[in-house]
Amino acid sequence: MFPDDATCLEYLVVSLYPDGIHCPTCQKVTKHHRDASRPSYTCQFCGHHEHPMKGTIFEGSATSLKLWFDAIYLMASTRCGISAKQLEREIGVTYKTAWRMFKQIRSMLDQDETFLSGVVEMDEMYVGGKDKWKHEAKRPHAGRGAVSKTPVHGMVQRGTDGKHGRVVAKVVADTKADTLIPRAKMHILPATTVFTDEMRSYNDLEDLGYAHDRVNHSQGVYVSGDVHTNTIEGFWATVKRGIGGTYHAVSTKHLQSYLDEYAFRYNNRDAIGLGMTGAFLAAVVRKDAS
Ligand SMILES: [Zn+2]
């Protein structure tokens, strides 16, 4: 679908200006003509040049728009994501360029605007060390030789009516109530039903007006009626498989961007049209562009 730079730019314009290009000089939506020698458009009345890539991840890049689209397609279309190394090979750029593109594309996928309601499951996982991925309760007590692990907090809204659920996952400093409760408030709408395990940090959820129910994992109870945290644990399993299989090792520094990508994939599984590639492309926005 995207054989050259011109096609990619046209797609970007339709996506970024769904109502047409608004000329900042004429103050109206006017016809803009594609410039021949550069990736911009000129207003038919006043000659204003509009640069669609301004403020996007493509701005100022020496890499062609077609390669960017190729990279987005590759990242979006493989189920578990690809590594920067694979990107380097597939599109024929240097590793440094591939890594930069990779990070830029991921940077579009943050989860700040995700809000959950209905039935939400909340849970934590730990990353790092030899016995990574284990729950806090199953880990040996910290002490001599203990490897510090990075906690990740997650919340998933269960799907209904055949629609998939949505997830938010964030690297947190610790799993104390003071850390986790504000995260719940930030992403979960009032009066939502929230299911967790027995961890004490979740005690205050009821006071916030949520309907809160727990499963007692420590007593071997994992499902009680429809009270369980299997959906969020399924998401953790997907992340584990992806990181283990594709990325081998994840530093704490980059963990959040991996989580952003996995959450984005999870939340856009129903994407139609261009599918996941379309969802990635729709995430391209102009930040601070006039
Ligand atoms: Zn104009």
mmCIF file of N, CA and C in Angstrom, residues 1-18 21 32-42 49-61 63-70 72 281 284 286:
data_model
loop_
_atom_site.group_PDB
_atom_site.id
_atom_site.type_symbol
_atom_site.label_atom_id
_atom_site.label_comp_id
_atom_site.label_asym_id
_atom_site.label_seq_id
_atom_site.Cartn_x
_atom_site.Cartn_y
_atom_site.Cartn_z
ATOM 1 N N MET A 1 0.809 -1.220 0.000
ATOM 2 C CA MET A 1 0.000 0.000 0.000
ATOM 3 C C MET A 1 0.839 1.266 0.000
ATOM 4 N N PHE A 2 2.062 1.156 0.454
ATOM 5 C CA PHE A 2 2.908 2.347 0.578
ATOM 6 C C PHE A 2 4.195 2.165 -0.216
ATOM 7 N N PRO A 3 4.096 2.252 -1.549
ATOM 8 C CA PRO A 3 5.265 1.944 -2.395
ATOM 9 C C PRO A 3 6.340 3.027 -2.381
ATOM 10 N N ASP A 4 5.971 4.282 -2.055
ATOM 11 C CA ASP A 4 6.971 5.354 -2.101
ATOM 12 C C ASP A 4 6.655 6.454 -1.087
ATOM 13 N N ASP A 5 7.573 7.409 -0.964
ATOM 14 C CA ASP A 5 7.420 8.500 0.001
ATOM 15 C C ASP A 5 6.133 9.292 -0.229
ATOM 16 N N ALA A 6 5.799 9.521 -1.513
ATOM 17 C CA ALA A 6 4.627 10.352 -1.826
ATOM 18 C C ALA A 6 3.344 9.710 -1.300
ATOM 19 N N THR A 7 3.225 8.411 -1.479
ATOM 20 C CA THR A 7 2.038 7.703 -1.002
ATOM 21 C C THR A 7 1.944 7.778 0.520
ATOM 22 N N CYS A 8 3.083 7.620 1.167
ATOM 23 C CA CYS A 8 3.116 7.682 2.632
ATOM 24 C C CYS A 8 2.694 9.072 3.113
ATOM 25 N N LEU A 9 3.217 10.101 2.441
ATOM 26 C CA LEU A 9 2.892 11.467 2.843
ATOM 27 C C LEU A 9 1.406 11.755 2.656
ATOM 28 N N GLU A 10 0.840 11.260 1.558
ATOM 29 C CA GLU A 10 -0.591 11.456 1.322
ATOM 30 C C GLU A 10 -1.416 10.792 2.423
ATOM 31 N N TYR A 11 -1.001 9.605 2.806
ATOM 32 C CA TYR A 11 -1.712 8.895 3.881
ATOM 33 C C TYR A 11 -1.645 9.703 5.171
ATOM 34 N N LEU A 12 -0.447 10.227 5.438
ATOM 35 C CA LEU A 12 -0.230 11.003 6.662
ATOM 36 C C LEU A 12 -1.118 12.253 6.683
ATOM 37 N N VAL A 13 -1.238 12.905 5.536
ATOM 38 C CA VAL A 13 -2.047 14.131 5.456
ATOM 39 C C VAL A 13 -3.522 13.821 5.730
ATOM 40 N N VAL A 14 -4.023 12.758 5.134
ATOM 41 C CA VAL A 14 -5.426 12.385 5.359
ATOM 42 C C VAL A 14 -5.636 12.047 6.836
ATOM 43 N N SER A 15 -4.644 11.390 7.423
ATOM 44 C CA SER A 15 -4.745 10.979 8.816
ATOM 45 C C SER A 15 -4.627 12.168 9.780
ATOM 46 N N LEU A 16 -3.709 13.089 9.490
ATOM 47 C CA LEU A 16 -3.472 14.215 10.400
ATOM 48 C C LEU A 16 -4.449 15.364 10.195
ATOM 49 N N TYR A 17 -4.973 15.492 8.980
ATOM 50 C CA TYR A 17 -5.920 16.584 8.687
ATOM 51 C C TYR A 17 -7.203 15.977 8.125
ATOM 52 N N PRO A 18 -7.957 15.294 8.943
ATOM 53 C CA PRO A 18 -9.152 14.615 8.421
ATOM 54 C C PRO A 18 -10.164 15.596 7.809
ATOM 55 N N ILE A 21 -6.521 20.676 5.238
ATOM 56 C CA ILE A 21 -5.476 21.487 5.861
ATOM 57 C C ILE A 21 -5.999 22.898 6.140
ATOM 58 N N HIS A 32 -4.614 22.817 -0.729
ATOM 59 C CA HIS A 32 -3.153 22.871 -0.646
ATOM 60 C C HIS A 32 -2.560 21.969 -1.720
ATOM 61 N N HIS A 33 -1.577 22.517 -2.417
ATOM 62 C CA HIS A 33 -0.932 21.724 -3.464
ATOM 63 C C HIS A 33 0.361 21.112 -2.965
ATOM 64 N N ARG A 34 0.566 19.877 -3.313
ATOM 65 C CA ARG A 34 1.773 19.170 -2.935
ATOM 66 C C ARG A 34 2.969 19.846 -3.612
ATOM 67 N N ASP A 35 4.017 20.167 -2.842
ATOM 68 C CA ASP A 35 5.229 20.737 -3.434
ATOM 69 C C ASP A 35 6.035 19.635 -4.103
ATOM 70 N N ALA A 36 6.660 19.981 -5.201
ATOM 71 C CA ALA A 36 7.353 18.957 -5.979
ATOM 72 C C ALA A 36 8.652 18.499 -5.326
ATOM 73 N N SER A 37 9.389 19.449 -4.747
ATOM 74 C CA SER A 37 10.744 19.103 -4.347
ATOM 75 C C SER A 37 10.899 18.841 -2.855
ATOM 76 N N ARG A 38 9.830 19.063 -2.059
ATOM 77 C CA ARG A 38 9.970 18.791 -0.645
ATOM 78 C C ARG A 38 8.660 18.265 -0.066
ATOM 79 N N PRO A 39 8.736 17.651 1.090
ATOM 80 C CA PRO A 39 7.534 17.014 1.639
ATOM 81 C C PRO A 39 6.608 18.022 2.307
ATOM 82 N N SER A 40 6.103 18.971 1.534
ATOM 83 C CA SER A 40 5.212 19.979 2.103
ATOM 84 C C SER A 40 4.119 20.327 1.100
ATOM 85 N N TYR A 41 3.167 21.130 1.577
ATOM 86 C CA TYR A 41 2.025 21.528 0.760
ATOM 87 C C TYR A 41 1.918 23.048 0.782
ATOM 88 N N THR A 42 1.474 23.644 -0.322
ATOM 89 C CA THR A 42 1.366 25.100 -0.403
ATOM 90 C C THR A 42 -0.093 25.523 -0.537
ATOM 91 N N HIS A 49 3.380 27.486 3.397
ATOM 92 C CA HIS A 49 3.856 26.108 3.280
ATOM 93 C C HIS A 49 3.474 25.315 4.526
ATOM 94 N N GLU A 50 2.777 24.232 4.357
ATOM 95 C CA GLU A 50 2.402 23.370 5.473
ATOM 96 C C GLU A 50 3.278 22.114 5.436
ATOM 97 N N HIS A 51 3.908 21.833 6.592
ATOM 98 C CA HIS A 51 4.798 20.665 6.671
ATOM 99 C C HIS A 51 4.144 19.604 7.551
ATOM 100 N N PRO A 52 3.504 18.619 6.946
ATOM 101 C CA PRO A 52 2.757 17.633 7.729
ATOM 102 C C PRO A 52 3.620 16.857 8.730
ATOM 103 N N MET A 53 4.905 16.713 8.471
ATOM 104 C CA MET A 53 5.739 15.927 9.376
ATOM 105 C C MET A 53 6.184 16.703 10.608
ATOM 106 N N LYS A 54 5.936 18.035 10.580
ATOM 107 C CA LYS A 54 6.355 18.858 11.716
ATOM 108 C C LYS A 54 5.669 18.405 13.003
ATOM 109 N N GLY A 55 6.455 18.235 14.035
ATOM 110 C CA GLY A 55 5.895 17.825 15.315
ATOM 111 C C GLY A 55 5.637 16.334 15.449
ATOM 112 N N THR A 56 5.830 15.586 14.356
ATOM 113 C CA THR A 56 5.653 14.128 14.451
ATOM 114 C C THR A 56 7.003 13.461 14.681
ATOM 115 N N ILE A 57 6.996 12.160 14.862
ATOM 116 C CA ILE A 57 8.263 11.438 15.059
ATOM 117 C C ILE A 57 9.117 11.463 13.797
ATOM 118 N N PHE A 58 8.524 11.873 12.663
ATOM 119 C CA PHE A 58 9.272 11.887 11.405
ATOM 120 C C PHE A 58 10.032 13.196 11.195
ATOM 121 N N GLU A 59 9.721 14.220 11.994
ATOM 122 C CA GLU A 59 10.315 15.539 11.760
ATOM 123 C C GLU A 59 11.831 15.501 11.857
ATOM 124 N N GLY A 60 12.484 16.106 10.879
ATOM 125 C CA GLY A 60 13.936 16.244 10.916
ATOM 126 C C GLY A 60 14.706 14.958 10.705
ATOM 127 N N SER A 61 14.029 13.891 10.357
ATOM 128 C CA SER A 61 14.728 12.622 10.184
ATOM 129 C C SER A 61 15.330 12.526 8.792
ATOM 130 N N THR A 63 15.951 9.725 7.519
ATOM 131 C CA THR A 63 15.409 8.473 6.985
ATOM 132 C C THR A 63 14.123 8.768 6.209
ATOM 133 N N SER A 64 13.963 8.117 5.072
ATOM 134 C CA SER A 64 12.802 8.411 4.230
ATOM 135 C C SER A 64 11.508 7.971 4.899
ATOM 136 N N LEU A 65 10.428 8.640 4.527
ATOM 137 C CA LEU A 65 9.121 8.327 5.103
ATOM 138 C C LEU A 65 8.720 6.891 4.777
ATOM 139 N N LYS A 66 9.089 6.436 3.604
ATOM 140 C CA LYS A 66 8.759 5.056 3.235
ATOM 141 C C LYS A 66 9.417 4.059 4.188
ATOM 142 N N LEU A 67 10.673 4.308 4.552
ATOM 143 C CA LEU A 67 11.343 3.407 5.503
ATOM 144 C C LEU A 67 10.674 3.459 6.870
ATOM 145 N N TRP A 68 10.248 4.643 7.267
ATOM 146 C CA TRP A 68 9.513 4.770 8.531
ATOM 147 C C TRP A 68 8.240 3.929 8.483
ATOM 148 N N PHE A 69 7.512 4.043 7.378
ATOM 149 C CA PHE A 69 6.273 3.267 7.240
ATOM 150 C C PHE A 69 6.586 1.763 7.224
ATOM 151 N N ASP A 70 7.676 1.400 6.545
ATOM 152 C CA ASP A 70 8.094 -0.018 6.540
ATOM 153 C C ASP A 70 8.352 -0.498 7.964
ATOM 154 N N ILE A 72 7.172 0.768 10.770
ATOM 155 C CA ILE A 72 5.901 0.702 11.513
ATOM 156 C C ILE A 72 5.149 -0.556 11.129
ATOM 157 N N LEU A 281 -0.264 3.702 12.859
ATOM 158 C CA LEU A 281 -0.203 4.935 12.067
ATOM 159 C C LEU A 281 -1.129 5.996 12.643
ATOM 160 N N VAL A 284 0.320 8.325 15.210
ATOM 161 C CA VAL A 284 1.214 9.431 14.819
ATOM 162 C C VAL A 284 0.452 10.742 14.982
ATOM 163 N N ARG A 286 0.836 15.217 15.812
ATOM 164 C CA ARG A 286 1.747 16.362 15.764
ATOM 165 C C ARG A 286 1.782 16.995 17.135
#
